Amino acid sequence: MDDIFDSSLNLEEAHLKEGFDEGYKDGLGSGKEDGKQVGLKTGFEVGEELGFYKGCVDIWNSAIHVDPTQFSSRVQKGIKQMEELIEKYPIMEPENESVHEIMDSLRLKFRAVCASMGVKLEYNGYPKSSSVEKEKIMLKSMLGCCKVYISESRNRAALESIERAAKLFPKAPIINKFVDETYNRVGYTLVSKLDPQPSSDPCPLRTSVLAMVKAALESIDLELHSGSHPRLGIVDHICFHPLLSTSLDQAANIAKSLAADVGYGLQVPTFLYGAAHGEGRTLDTIRRELGYFKPNSSGNQWVGGLKQESLALKPDEGPPHVIPTKGVIVIGATRWVDNYNVPVFSTDLSAVRRIAKGVSGRGGGLPSVQAMALAHGETVIEVACNLLDPNNVRGDRVQLEVERLAKEEGISVGKGYFTDLSQEKIIQNYLKLDSALAEEFRFVIYHEHKNEMKAFQTQLYSVSLNSLPLGNIADGCSKSHCKDVITKDCEDKEPTDLGYNYDNENSSSFQQESGAAYLVPKHHQKLHWGLDTKERWERKANM
């Protein structure tokens, strides 16, 4: 009986092994075939997408070869970076860990170059992952940009109040800030997504800008202001620009809605221009009517509030009379505009005015360029230019024309500069920022002192990245190298008061203080950064 039982077991095991071997063999063959098909399909998709980008780069390079001025230096730089990414892609090493990173960078660079050119090119091939789908959705989504120019740069408390107001609306973050203390003027650039269809939900871009305007009116007195840049009010100028697939009409609707809020809600005379005005009135037309270009003090300075109680133009929104401490506000919507200033080393204002007139389209110079001469310190006068069509007339062309005209006057010229990031860079920065705003990440806070961290090294701090500037995340260390990043004296401050500084890579004069970004605990308790005793670290870990 035992022999029969053992034989049965052995037979069953033999059949099991035989079946497994056959199944393994068949499965291996089938798996190889399936894998081959998947590999073939994946290789085809990657090759097709790379070929698309390579074709675009080749065409663009051919155009540059025929006419080197065809594209701006920024666009040419972007094309060159695309070419380098294509060459860098490890085609024969599909298992290389860098393939996804390179492809993602290439897709983003392609979109940014197209946006900068003002063309709509799109690869409609095979998306590789959910992250790519998300990126495509983001890039197809409608973005609105708003530039806010405020007549103040020396009153730090006022600027902090204005920036604090904007941070209450993290869906419309400040992407750039440009301060000019000589002009006593600051410019903010904000971006947010826009709803594709009319919505009852408030527009983040409008609400954020409105909060900034309100804070500015409450913290600045135009009667006490002076500077060498003309202005009509505390908040001198607000302009909305459509980005990506947004239409100019959509930007204009936001501008008109904001104008009503400012005019009647805040009781400030408000003028509309561009697409926001029924007849397309231009910005410079309003400014000329209201005496914007005429200094009201010696030394080519603008001092104090508007002297005229009764305005030469009827406001589109708000009261007909001016409050001297506030002035008026001009709000508009246009296609993208670049601001480019060229320093001229001279004190001869009349000569530099002739140069500015010769550069401007109104004076018979470059089409779509507006220019004026403004004193910028004691030994420099700037030719300040608005480039209304920067795709056709760029900063490099303005630079050459100013140099040519200055040479005729016997005056030397310095290298010009833009007062804001390029449209391409603004879109890039927002897309990076938006990915951080879209979801919460968990970070383990590491300290250099490993022994102190050992007791609670598994503790996680949940932080909402209300505003993440290009990936600079601080680790809470109180060492000297972190002093510029984390505010140490924060015992009595809320988490939203804890910020850090960083310099924008494209603008040496751009430094955003006290909150370009904030780390806010998910549980909204205080988090005392910069304290390095073991007890306090443990207190943090046990919150």
JSON list of C-alpha atoms in Angstrom, two decimals, residues 222-228 295-297 301-306:
[
{"chain": "A", "resi": 222, "resn": "LEU", "atom": "CA", "xyz": [1.30, 109.45, -3.81]},
{"chain": "A", "resi": 223, "resn": "GLU", "atom": "CA", "xyz": [1.75, 112.92, -2.31]},
{"chain": "A", "resi": 224, "resn": "LEU", "atom": "CA", "xyz": [4.96, 111.66, -0.67]},
{"chain": "A", "resi": 225, "resn": "HIS", "atom": "CA", "xyz": [6.30, 109.93, -3.78]},
{"chain": "A", "resi": 226, "resn": "SER", "atom": "CA", "xyz": [9.12, 111.16, -6.00]},
{"chain": "A", "resi": 227, "resn": "GLY", "atom": "CA", "xyz": [11.09, 109.53, -8.80]},
{"chain": "A", "resi": 228, "resn": "SER", "atom": "CA", "xyz": [12.46, 109.99, -12.30]},
{"chain": "A", "resi": 295, "resn": "PRO", "atom": "CA", "xyz": [7.81, 116.20, -15.31]},
{"chain": "A", "resi": 296, "resn": "ASN", "atom": "CA", "xyz": [6.24, 118.36, -12.61]},
{"chain": "A", "resi": 297, "resn": "SER", "atom": "CA", "xyz": [9.50, 119.13, -10.79]},
{"chain": "A", "resi": 301, "resn": "GLN", "atom": "CA", "xyz": [11.47, 114.40, -11.65]},
{"chain": "A", "resi": 302, "resn": "TRP", "atom": "CA", "xyz": [7.86, 113.55, -10.87]},
{"chain": "A", "resi": 303, "resn": "VAL", "atom": "CA", "xyz": [6.95, 114.60, -7.35]},
{"chain": "A", "resi": 304, "resn": "GLY", "atom": "CA", "xyz": [3.70, 114.38, -5.38]},
{"chain": "A", "resi": 305, "resn": "GLY", "atom": "CA", "xyz": [0.19, 113.60, -6.52]},
{"chain": "A", "resi": 306, "resn": "LEU", "atom": "CA", "xyz": [-1.74, 114.77, -9.57]}
]
